[in-house]
Each structure stands twice: as structure tokens, then as C-alpha cells.
Short mmCIF file of C-alpha atoms in Angstrom, two decimals:
data_model
loop_
_atom_site.label_atom_id
_atom_site.label_comp_id
_atom_site.label_asym_id
_atom_site.label_seq_id
_atom_site.Cartn_x
_atom_site.Cartn_y
_atom_site.Cartn_z
CA MET P 170 24.39 -99.65 92.46
CA GLN P 171 22.83 -101.11 89.37
CA ILE P 172 20.10 -99.39 87.53
CA ASN P 173 17.74 -101.34 85.44
CA ILE P 174 16.62 -99.61 82.33
CA PRO P 175 14.06 -101.16 80.10
CA THR P 176 15.46 -102.05 76.78
CA GLU P 177 12.64 -100.41 74.87
CA LYS P 178 13.52 -97.17 76.59
CA ILE P 179 17.11 -97.41 75.67
CA GLN P 180 18.48 -95.86 72.47
CA ARG P 181 21.91 -96.26 71.43
CA THR P 182 23.81 -93.11 70.96
CA GLY P 183 27.04 -94.63 69.84
CA THR P 184 28.96 -95.64 72.96
CA LYS P 185 26.77 -94.79 75.85
CA VAL P 186 23.26 -95.01 76.92
CA VAL P 187 22.15 -91.78 78.49
CA GLY P 188 18.98 -91.54 80.47
CA LYS P 189 15.66 -91.62 78.77
CA ILE P 190 15.94 -90.31 75.17
CA LYS P 191 13.02 -89.33 72.92
CA LYS P 192 13.16 -90.17 69.28
CA VAL P 193 14.01 -87.05 67.07
CA ARG P 194 12.61 -86.74 63.52
CA ARG P 195 14.72 -85.07 60.80
CA THR P 196 13.19 -82.18 58.67
CA PRO P 197 12.78 -83.22 55.03
CA LYS P 198 15.19 -81.66 52.56
CA TRP P 199 12.48 -80.39 50.25
CA VAL P 200 11.30 -78.09 53.03
CA TRP P 201 14.70 -76.56 53.18
CA TYR P 202 14.66 -76.17 49.42
CA VAL P 203 11.27 -74.44 49.48
CA LEU P 204 12.41 -72.19 52.29
CA ALA P 205 15.55 -71.29 50.40
CA VAL P 206 13.60 -70.57 47.24
CA PHE P 207 11.16 -68.43 49.22
CA LEU P 208 13.98 -66.48 50.82
CA ILE P 209 15.69 -65.97 47.49
CA ALA P 210 12.42 -64.84 45.90
CA ALA P 211 11.74 -62.47 48.78
CA ALA P 212 15.22 -61.05 48.52
CA GLY P 213 14.83 -60.66 44.75
CA LEU P 214 11.47 -58.99 45.15
CA ALA P 215 12.92 -56.59 47.72
CA VAL P 216 15.82 -55.80 45.42
CA TRP P 217 13.44 -55.32 42.46
CA LEU P 218 11.16 -53.06 44.46
CA THR P 219 14.01 -50.96 45.75
CA TRP P 220 16.01 -50.92 42.50
CA PRO P 221 16.10 -47.35 40.95
CA GLU P 222 14.26 -46.97 37.65
CA PRO P 223 16.45 -46.34 34.61
CA GLU P 224 16.51 -42.70 33.50
CA ALA P 225 14.40 -41.94 30.41
CA PRO P 226 16.27 -40.28 27.49
CA ILE P 227 16.05 -36.48 27.58
CA TYR P 228 15.17 -34.87 24.24
CA PRO P 229 15.65 -31.19 23.41
CA VAL P 230 12.51 -29.15 24.02
CA VAL P 231 11.58 -26.99 21.03
CA GLU P 232 8.66 -24.75 20.12
CA VAL P 233 6.83 -25.79 16.97
CA GLU P 234 4.39 -23.91 14.75
CA PRO P 235 2.41 -24.96 11.70
CA VAL P 236 3.28 -23.40 8.36
CA GLN P 237 0.87 -20.61 7.35
CA VAL P 238 -0.60 -19.90 3.93
CA ASP P 239 -1.83 -16.37 3.23
CA ASP P 240 -1.91 -13.57 0.66
CA VAL P 241 1.16 -11.37 1.09
CA GLU P 242 1.05 -7.74 -0.05
CA ILE P 243 4.39 -6.18 -0.96
CA TYR P 244 4.67 -2.42 -0.57
CA GLY P 245 7.30 0.14 -1.41
CA GLU P 246 7.72 3.41 0.43
CA TYR P 247 8.68 6.66 -1.26
CA ALA P 248 8.82 10.36 -0.53
CA GLY P 249 5.87 12.14 -2.08
CA LYS P 250 4.48 15.62 -2.53
CA ILE P 251 0.83 16.62 -2.65
CA ARG P 252 -0.42 19.06 -5.22
CA ALA P 253 -3.86 20.32 -6.12
CA GLN P 254 -5.80 18.80 -8.96
CA GLN P 255 -6.14 22.33 -10.36
CA PHE P 256 -4.14 25.40 -9.40
CA VAL P 257 -5.11 28.60 -11.23
CA GLU P 258 -3.46 32.00 -11.01
CA ILE P 259 -5.90 34.88 -11.31
CA ARG P 260 -4.18 37.56 -13.36
CA ALA P 261 -5.23 40.93 -14.79
CA ARG P 262 -5.38 40.67 -18.58
CA VAL P 263 -5.96 44.39 -19.18
CA GLU P 264 -4.26 47.39 -17.69
CA GLY P 265 -6.14 49.59 -15.28
CA TYR P 266 -6.66 50.56 -11.67
CA LEU P 267 -8.22 47.97 -9.39
CA GLU P 268 -11.56 49.24 -8.14
CA GLU P 269 -13.19 46.38 -6.20
CA MET P 270 -12.47 43.03 -4.57
CA LEU P 271 -15.66 40.97 -4.25
CA PHE P 272 -14.60 37.90 -2.25
CA GLU P 273 -13.46 36.92 1.22
CA GLU P 274 -9.93 35.61 1.35
CA GLY P 275 -9.49 31.90 2.05
CA THR P 276 -13.09 30.97 1.33
CA TYR P 277 -14.60 28.55 -1.14
CA ILE P 278 -15.72 30.20 -4.37
CA HIS P 279 -17.61 28.86 -7.36
CA LYS P 280 -16.87 28.97 -11.04
CA ASN P 281 -17.70 32.32 -12.71
CA ASP P 282 -17.94 34.18 -9.39
CA VAL P 283 -16.81 37.82 -9.80
CA LEU P 284 -13.57 38.38 -7.89
CA PHE P 285 -12.13 41.76 -9.00
CA VAL P 286 -13.30 44.80 -10.95
CA ILE P 287 -10.82 46.93 -12.89
CA ASP P 288 -11.72 50.49 -13.90
CA PRO P 289 -13.77 49.91 -17.09
CA LYS P 290 -14.23 53.51 -18.32
CA LEU P 291 -11.45 53.44 -20.91
CA TYR P 292 -12.59 50.11 -22.30
CA LYS P 293 -16.21 51.17 -22.47
CA ALA P 294 -15.10 54.18 -24.55
CA LYS P 295 -13.21 51.87 -26.89
CA VAL P 296 -16.30 49.76 -27.30
CA GLU P 297 -18.38 52.79 -28.19
CA LYS P 298 -15.74 53.97 -30.65
CA ALA P 299 -15.65 50.55 -32.28
CA LYS P 300 -19.42 50.55 -32.55
CA ALA P 301 -19.42 53.97 -34.22
CA GLN P 302 -16.76 52.91 -36.68
CA LEU P 303 -18.72 49.79 -37.47
CA ASN P 304 -21.86 51.81 -38.17
CA LYS P 305 -19.88 54.14 -40.44
CA ASP P 306 -18.38 51.25 -42.36
CA LYS P 307 -21.77 49.62 -42.71
CA ALA P 308 -23.15 52.86 -44.22
CA LEU P 309 -20.27 53.05 -46.68
CA ALA P 310 -20.77 49.41 -47.56
CA LEU P 311 -24.46 50.08 -48.20
CA LYS P 312 -23.62 53.04 -50.48
CA ALA P 313 -21.04 50.94 -52.34
CA SER P 314 -23.58 48.19 -52.84
CA ARG P 315 -26.12 50.60 -54.31
CA ASP P 316 -23.51 52.18 -56.60
CA LEU P 317 -22.57 48.75 -57.88
CA GLU P 318 -26.21 47.90 -58.51
CA ARG P 319 -26.61 51.10 -60.62
CA ILE P 320 -23.36 50.67 -62.60
CA ARG P 321 -23.84 47.02 -63.56
CA PRO P 322 -27.00 47.47 -65.75
CA LEU P 323 -25.47 50.60 -67.33
CA PHE P 324 -22.38 48.60 -68.23
CA GLU P 325 -24.57 45.92 -69.79
CA GLN P 326 -26.22 48.64 -71.90
CA ASN P 327 -22.83 50.09 -72.86
CA ALA P 328 -23.74 53.25 -70.99
CA ALA P 329 -20.83 52.85 -68.56
CA SER P 330 -17.26 51.80 -69.14
CA ARG P 331 -15.48 48.75 -67.76
CA LEU P 332 -13.42 51.07 -65.57
CA ASP P 333 -16.56 52.44 -63.91
CA LEU P 334 -17.73 48.87 -63.17
CA ASP P 335 -14.37 47.86 -61.77
CA ASN P 336 -14.20 50.92 -59.52
CA ALA P 337 -17.70 50.28 -58.20
CA THR P 338 -16.92 46.62 -57.54
CA ALA P 339 -13.68 47.49 -55.72
CA ALA P 340 -15.43 50.10 -53.63
CA TYR P 341 -18.11 47.61 -52.68
CA GLU P 342 -15.62 44.90 -51.69
CA SER P 343 -13.48 47.39 -49.78
CA ALA P 344 -16.51 48.65 -47.86
CA ASN P 345 -17.47 45.06 -46.91
CA ALA P 346 -13.91 44.38 -45.72
CA ALA P 347 -14.02 47.54 -43.64
CA VAL P 348 -17.25 46.30 -42.03
CA ILE P 349 -15.63 42.98 -41.14
CA MET P 350 -12.62 44.79 -39.68
CA SER P 351 -14.82 47.08 -37.64
CA GLU P 352 -16.77 44.11 -36.33
CA ALA P 353 -13.49 42.49 -35.25
CA ASP P 354 -12.40 45.71 -33.56
CA LEU P 355 -15.71 45.86 -31.73
CA THR P 356 -15.38 42.25 -30.60
CA GLN P 357 -11.85 42.93 -29.40
CA ALA P 358 -12.97 46.02 -27.50
CA GLU P 359 -15.85 44.11 -25.91
CA ILE P 360 -13.49 41.32 -24.85
CA ALA P 361 -11.11 43.85 -23.30
CA LEU P 362 -14.07 45.40 -21.50
CA SER P 363 -15.10 41.98 -20.19
CA TYR P 364 -11.58 41.48 -18.79
CA THR P 365 -12.19 44.39 -16.45
CA THR P 366 -14.51 42.04 -14.55
CA VAL P 367 -12.25 39.25 -13.30
CA CYS P 368 -14.14 35.97 -12.65
CA SER P 369 -13.00 32.65 -11.25
CA PRO P 370 -12.41 30.02 -13.95
CA ILE P 371 -12.88 27.12 -11.51
CA SER P 372 -14.46 26.28 -8.18
CA GLY P 373 -12.13 26.03 -5.21
CA TYR P 374 -10.50 27.86 -2.34
CA ILE P 375 -9.08 31.28 -3.05
CA SER P 376 -5.92 32.68 -1.56
CA GLU P 377 -5.36 36.10 -0.11
CA ARG P 378 -5.29 39.04 -2.51
CA TYR P 379 -1.86 40.07 -3.76
CA VAL P 380 -2.82 43.67 -4.61
CA ASP P 381 -4.95 46.32 -2.97
CA ASN P 382 -7.71 48.45 -4.41
CA GLY P 383 -6.34 51.40 -6.37
CA THR P 384 -3.26 49.51 -7.57
CA LEU P 385 -2.37 49.67 -11.24
CA VAL P 386 -2.69 46.13 -12.54
CA GLY P 387 -2.31 44.57 -15.92
CA PRO P 388 0.46 44.46 -18.51
CA GLY P 389 2.21 47.58 -17.19
CA GLY P 390 1.64 46.78 -13.52
CA ALA P 391 1.17 43.84 -11.19
CA SER P 392 -0.72 41.10 -13.00
CA LEU P 393 -1.07 38.37 -10.33
CA LEU P 394 -4.17 39.12 -8.26
CA ALA P 395 -4.84 35.83 -6.38
CA THR P 396 -4.79 32.04 -6.80
CA VAL P 397 -7.60 29.48 -6.72
CA VAL P 398 -6.94 25.90 -5.68
CA LYS P 399 -9.26 22.98 -6.45
CA SER P 400 -8.29 20.34 -3.88
CA ASP P 401 -11.40 18.17 -3.50
CA THR P 402 -9.18 15.69 -5.26
CA VAL P 403 -5.41 15.94 -4.92
CA ARG P 404 -2.54 14.44 -6.84
CA VAL P 405 0.39 12.75 -5.15
CA ASP P 406 3.70 12.86 -7.02
CA PHE P 407 6.60 10.57 -6.18
CA SER P 408 9.54 8.95 -7.94
CA MET P 409 10.43 5.29 -8.41
CA THR P 410 13.66 3.65 -9.47
CA ALA P 411 14.22 1.74 -12.66
CA LEU P 412 14.67 -1.41 -10.56
CA ASP P 413 11.15 -1.00 -9.20
CA TYR P 414 9.91 -0.72 -12.76
CA LEU P 415 11.61 -3.97 -13.77
CA LYS P 416 10.20 -5.79 -10.74
CA SER P 417 6.70 -4.59 -11.54
CA LYS P 418 7.08 -5.80 -15.12
CA GLU P 419 8.11 -9.25 -13.86
CA ARG P 420 4.79 -9.49 -12.04
CA ASN P 421 2.83 -8.04 -15.00
CA VAL P 422 2.10 -4.83 -13.11
CA GLN P 423 1.78 -1.81 -15.38
CA LEU P 424 1.90 1.36 -13.34
CA GLY P 425 -0.69 3.86 -14.51
CA HIS P 426 -2.96 1.17 -15.97
CA THR P 427 -5.64 -1.04 -14.44
CA LEU P 428 -6.20 -4.66 -15.40
CA ASP P 429 -9.55 -6.43 -15.16
CA ASP P 430 -8.05 -9.93 -15.04
CA ARG P 431 -6.44 -9.33 -11.63
CA ASN P 432 -7.96 -9.08 -8.17
CA TRP P 433 -5.89 -6.02 -7.28
CA ASN P 434 -4.38 -2.93 -8.87
CA PRO P 435 -1.56 -0.64 -7.70
CA TYR P 436 -2.83 1.85 -5.15
CA ILE P 437 -1.21 4.10 -2.60
CA THR P 438 -1.77 5.14 0.99
CA ILE P 439 -0.08 8.12 2.57
CA THR P 440 1.06 9.06 6.05
CA LEU P 441 0.01 12.34 7.65
CA ALA P 442 2.21 14.66 9.69
CA ASP P 443 1.23 12.92 12.94
CA ASN P 444 2.33 9.54 11.49
CA SER P 445 -1.27 8.37 11.15
CA GLN P 446 -2.49 6.85 7.92
CA TYR P 447 -4.87 8.81 5.72
CA PRO P 448 -8.11 6.79 5.56
CA MET P 449 -8.43 6.79 1.76
CA LYS P 450 -6.54 5.11 -1.03
CA GLY P 451 -5.26 6.67 -4.21
CA ILE P 452 -5.15 5.02 -7.63
CA VAL P 453 -1.96 5.30 -9.69
CA ASP P 454 -3.05 6.89 -12.97
CA PHE P 455 0.22 7.97 -14.57
CA ALA P 456 3.82 6.82 -14.85
CA ASP P 457 6.44 8.73 -16.82
CA PRO P 458 7.52 6.68 -19.87
CA GLN P 459 11.16 7.69 -19.49
CA VAL P 460 13.78 7.69 -16.71
CA ASP P 461 15.53 10.86 -15.63
CA PRO P 462 19.23 10.21 -16.41
CA ASN P 463 20.33 12.55 -13.61
CA THR P 464 18.51 10.69 -10.83
CA GLY P 465 17.81 7.25 -12.30
CA THR P 466 14.14 7.57 -11.36
CA PHE P 467 10.86 8.17 -13.14
CA SER P 468 7.83 10.13 -11.98
CA VAL P 469 4.64 8.44 -10.83
CA ARG P 470 1.33 10.14 -10.03
CA ALA P 471 -1.74 9.03 -8.12
CA GLU P 472 -5.09 10.69 -7.51
CA MET P 473 -6.64 10.70 -4.06
CA ALA P 474 -9.97 12.01 -2.80
CA ASN P 475 -9.77 14.89 -0.31
CA PRO P 476 -13.38 15.80 0.59
CA ASP P 477 -12.54 17.16 4.04
CA GLN P 478 -9.52 19.20 2.87
CA ILE P 479 -7.19 17.29 5.18
CA LEU P 480 -4.47 17.13 2.54
CA LEU P 481 -2.93 20.47 1.62
CA PRO P 482 -1.19 21.18 -1.68
CA GLY P 483 2.57 21.43 -1.26
CA GLN P 484 2.58 19.06 1.71
CA LEU P 485 5.35 16.43 1.86
CA THR P 486 4.33 12.92 2.85
CA LYS P 487 5.33 9.25 2.90
CA VAL P 488 3.79 7.18 0.15
CA LYS P 489 3.17 3.43 0.39
CA LEU P 490 2.60 1.84 -3.01
CA LEU P 491 1.24 -1.68 -3.47
CA LEU P 492 3.81 -3.30 -5.77
CA ASP P 493 2.81 -6.94 -5.71
CA VAL P 494 0.55 -9.52 -4.07
CA HIS P 495 1.77 -13.09 -3.51
CA GLU P 496 -1.45 -15.07 -3.41
CA ASP P 497 -1.59 -18.23 -1.24
CA ALA P 498 2.04 -17.83 -0.27
CA ILE P 499 3.77 -20.07 2.29
CA ILE P 500 5.03 -17.88 5.13
CA VAL P 501 7.16 -18.69 8.18
CA PRO P 502 8.50 -16.56 11.06
CA ARG P 503 11.76 -14.85 10.24
CA LYS P 504 13.29 -16.11 13.47
CA ALA P 505 12.86 -19.75 12.36
CA VAL P 506 15.10 -19.35 9.31
CA VAL P 507 18.84 -19.94 9.55
CA ILE P 508 21.01 -18.38 6.85
CA GLU P 509 24.53 -19.61 6.18
CA LYS P 510 26.94 -19.67 3.27
CA GLY P 511 25.33 -22.76 1.81
CA GLY P 512 21.92 -21.14 1.77
CA ALA P 513 18.90 -20.79 4.05
CA TYR P 514 17.44 -23.73 5.92
CA ILE P 515 14.77 -24.49 8.48
CA PHE P 516 14.09 -27.40 10.83
CA VAL P 517 10.94 -29.38 10.01
CA VAL P 518 9.38 -31.64 12.66
CA ARG P 519 8.04 -34.95 11.36
CA LYS P 520 5.18 -36.90 12.92
CA ASP P 521 7.64 -39.13 14.81
CA HIS P 522 9.16 -36.00 16.47
CA VAL P 523 12.34 -36.29 14.44
CA VAL P 524 13.63 -33.03 12.98
CA GLU P 525 14.77 -32.63 9.41
CA LYS P 526 17.15 -29.92 8.24
CA ARG P 527 15.41 -28.54 5.15
CA PHE P 528 17.04 -26.09 2.73
CA ILE P 529 14.55 -23.59 1.33
CA GLU P 530 14.37 -20.80 -1.23
CA LEU P 531 13.31 -17.50 0.31
CA GLY P 532 11.05 -14.87 -1.17
CA PRO P 533 10.43 -11.33 0.06
CA GLU P 534 10.75 -10.58 3.75
CA VAL P 535 7.52 -9.27 5.25
CA GLY P 536 8.12 -7.60 8.58
CA ASN P 537 8.69 -10.50 11.02
CA ILE P 538 7.86 -13.20 8.51
CA VAL P 539 9.36 -14.37 5.25
CA VAL P 540 7.85 -15.95 2.16
CA VAL P 541 9.15 -19.41 1.23
CA GLU P 542 9.18 -19.93 -2.52
CA ARG P 543 10.38 -23.57 -2.59
CA GLY P 544 11.28 -26.37 -0.21
CA LEU P 545 8.38 -26.32 2.27
CA GLY P 546 4.87 -27.74 2.21
CA ALA P 547 1.73 -26.06 3.46
CA ASP P 548 0.86 -28.87 5.93
CA GLU P 549 4.21 -29.12 7.71
CA HIS P 550 5.39 -27.99 11.16
CA ILE P 551 8.58 -26.06 11.78
CA VAL P 552 10.79 -25.28 14.77
CA VAL P 553 10.61 -21.63 15.77
CA GLU P 554 12.46 -21.73 19.13
CA GLY P 555 15.40 -23.88 20.19
CA TYR P 556 16.76 -24.80 16.76
CA HIS P 557 20.33 -23.83 17.77
CA LYS P 558 20.72 -27.13 19.69
CA LEU P 559 19.42 -29.36 16.89
CA THR P 560 21.04 -31.50 14.26
CA HIS P 561 19.52 -33.35 11.34
CA GLY P 562 17.72 -36.53 12.39
CA MET P 563 17.58 -35.69 16.10
CA LYS P 564 14.48 -36.56 18.09
CA VAL P 565 12.92 -33.66 19.98
CA ASP P 566 10.29 -32.95 22.59
CA PRO P 567 7.97 -30.55 20.68
CA ILE P 568 5.74 -27.93 22.24
CA TYR P 569 3.10 -27.11 19.67
CA LYS P 570 2.01 -23.49 19.40
CA GLU P 571 -1.29 -22.54 17.85
CA VAL P 572 -1.16 -19.68 15.42
CA LYS P 573 -4.28 -17.70 14.56
CA PRO P 574 -4.60 -17.14 10.82
CA ALA P 575 -4.09 -13.52 9.83
CA GLU P 576 -6.66 -11.71 7.73
CA LYS P 577 -4.05 -10.22 5.43
CA THR P 578 -0.28 -10.25 5.52
CA THR P 579 1.22 -7.00 4.30
CA SER P 580 4.68 -5.67 3.98
CA ALA P 581 6.35 -2.37 3.28
CA GLU P 582 9.89 -2.33 2.00
CA MET P 583 10.84 0.13 4.68
CA SER P 584 11.99 0.41 8.28
CA GLU P 585 8.56 0.73 9.88
CA PRO P 586 4.99 0.62 8.53
CA ALA P 587 2.55 3.47 8.72
CA ALA P 588 0.04 3.45 11.53
CA ALA P 589 -3.33 1.93 10.74
CA THR P 590 -6.71 3.50 11.35
CA ASP P 591 -9.97 2.02 12.47
CA GLU P 592 -11.88 3.49 9.56
CA PRO P 593 -12.20 1.54 6.30
CA VAL P 594 -9.92 2.66 3.52
CA LYS P 595 -11.71 4.30 0.61
CA THR P 596 -10.74 5.19 -2.93
CA ILE P 597 -11.72 7.96 -5.32
CA ALA P 598 -14.12 5.58 -7.01
CA ASP P 599 -15.87 4.99 -3.69
CA GLU P 600 -16.31 8.73 -3.26
CA LYS P 601 -17.71 9.13 -6.74
#
């Protein structure tokens, strides 16, 4: 059977004509290109979004502090001994039996207070005898004077010889000499009588009595009766080495002298038996001009006010002496300094967080800090923690630490400083 197909409905497919075929349009190539670019961009964006970020460089973390500038006080510590400003032994100067004791032991007495009375009878008798002898010698001197007055005009009239005049003159001069001798004997007897009343030569605290009433005292017996101590102001004695003396000279410090052209002068503070610091200062007023060859030290003395009698003569104590003051010194923590054979160095952090290994010259060590003499500026920052992992030129991650400025940086060249008190420290001049 023959099928008639319209020619306009027929499309050649190569060899056959198959049914009714619709005309198919091809997609343009540029669309495929756009789609490909879009897919590639989407894939790239997905890769970029999911791609892990590169790790940031890890820098060593260090603790950084600014350099401090402060006045640094350098102390030395020595063993000292306290003694009274005045220590007087009350002794019997004449022999006799002790009759009275007119004071209470351990109390404060004043100058010229009567302390003891020695039996005065014998010495009163000597005074009376000296007075009688003086009166006798005065009478003889008066007679000799009258005889001389009678002989002299007779000699001028040739009524008396030269021998008579010479004898009268000698008798007169001898009688006057006897008067002077008797007056001296009377004075001596009165002085001896006054010694029977024993008075205090100074004001201070008196000890217990060393003899009892009725005891024979004086040259032939016990002479020491008591002691009086004036300790309103005490003296502190201690010894320093010749090396300390040389160091003080290098800083123009003259122990025992004060200088007006300096803001400070050597003073001492002392530690009490309970390890607390005595609240007053003492001024060094004497230094021995020579060194003891046996010990290699020289004696130094300071005066210290003691109004409340806290310090007792004979007491041993620790003495802190101000040896030097480094004004406006650059100080850094001791833990930030590294010491090796080549010298001491410290790590300085620059503004770009790069560390610099800086060699420095050290001064005195002050507790937990040290003075830097050369090699470090006052406006720089240093590494105080973590320097063991650093090398020169390495970049770091700094943690800045704020440091409160200290009022005063002090040091004692010793193992541990004396405890401080809340009360202001005073000097003898303040008390006066």
C-alpha cells in the first residue's frame, strides 16, 4: 500500500524518510562556553571558600617592662654596740663609814642630787683644826708686820742694826707664808669634808648601790658606790673595713663629716631585738683616722636620740649605714639580666617587636634589681620573662607590664633588710 506524504512534511535524514519529523535547532556554542565558565568559576569559588587559611607565624611570647629611673640608696650592714653618751662611776673619794643612801635605785636623778653621806666627824675636826692654825698664823703674821714697821725707822736712824732689820723682814715673810699654807690646809680640809657628801655629777639613771650603810668606803675600803648613766642620747659603735673607706672616698663621702653641697649625709638605722627597725636615725660623727692592723678595720661612731629609753647601753644590734646614693640611676630587674663569660647582657625590645641583645655594664645590686651604669637608655623596654628562647634579631609577641614607680629604691649589702616601721624616721637634730 502506498502512502502519500507531502513533500513539505518530509525531511531527509540521510537514507530514509521516517514519519513526520520536526525541525531541531542546535544550541549556540557561546552558551556552552558561558556555562563552562560559570561552572569553572563556581568550582573555583567553592574551592576558595573551602580552602584552609595559611597558618600565621608564631612568635615567642615574652613579658616586657619599661626601664625605671630612680634614686638608689646603697647601705652596708655591720655589727654594732650601744653605749651611753655618759657613764659615770660614783666613787668615795675619802675614807669613812657610809651613813646614808639618799636615792631610790634605778630611778632618774638630777645633777648635784645628794646620793650618799659618809661619816663627816673626822673631816669636820680637821677643818676646825685648820681654821685654828690659820688664825694662829695670821696672829703671828700680824706681830711680824708690826715688828718690821718698828725696826725699819730705827734702822734708818741708825738706832738698829742691819741684822735686826733682816731678822724682822724674814720673820714677817715667814709668817705670811705660814698664813698661806694654813689657808691651803683649810681649803684641803674643807674639800675633804665636802667629799663626805657624795653628789651626782650628771643627770641620768642610777644603778643599784654596790655597798650598804655602815660599810667602810674610800681609799682603804670599797670605793665604787654606784653608777649613773645618761642615755637620753646614745652612741652606736661599729667597725668598717678599709675597703669600705676607699669606696666612700670614691664617692666623696667623708665619714664623720657633713657636707652642705650634697642632698644626703651618712646616717645609720639600727635593728632592735625583735628585728624591728628603731624609728630614729643616727648621724655619723666620728671615724677613727687609723686602721687596726690586727683586724683590718677602723672604728666608727654615731649618735642617736633615745628619749624613751628603748635603747640600753651595752646592747648589741645590727647597724645599717647609708654609704652612697646613686641619683637618677637606671635600674632593671635582676631576673632580666643574663651573665656569661663575655659579660652581662639584656634583651631590649624595639618598636617593631624585634629584640636586640644588648651588653651592659652593671652597677651595685639592690635586692631584686640591679643598677645599669652603661649600655641602656631610660626610655627603652626590656624582656623580663621568656628571654631564654630568644636570639638577637628575633621578632617576639610582647606582653607589656606596667610598673609603678617606687618612691625610693634602697639596698643593704646584706642577706635581708631590716623591717620597716610605719612611723617617720627621725634624727637627733629633729629631737633638738
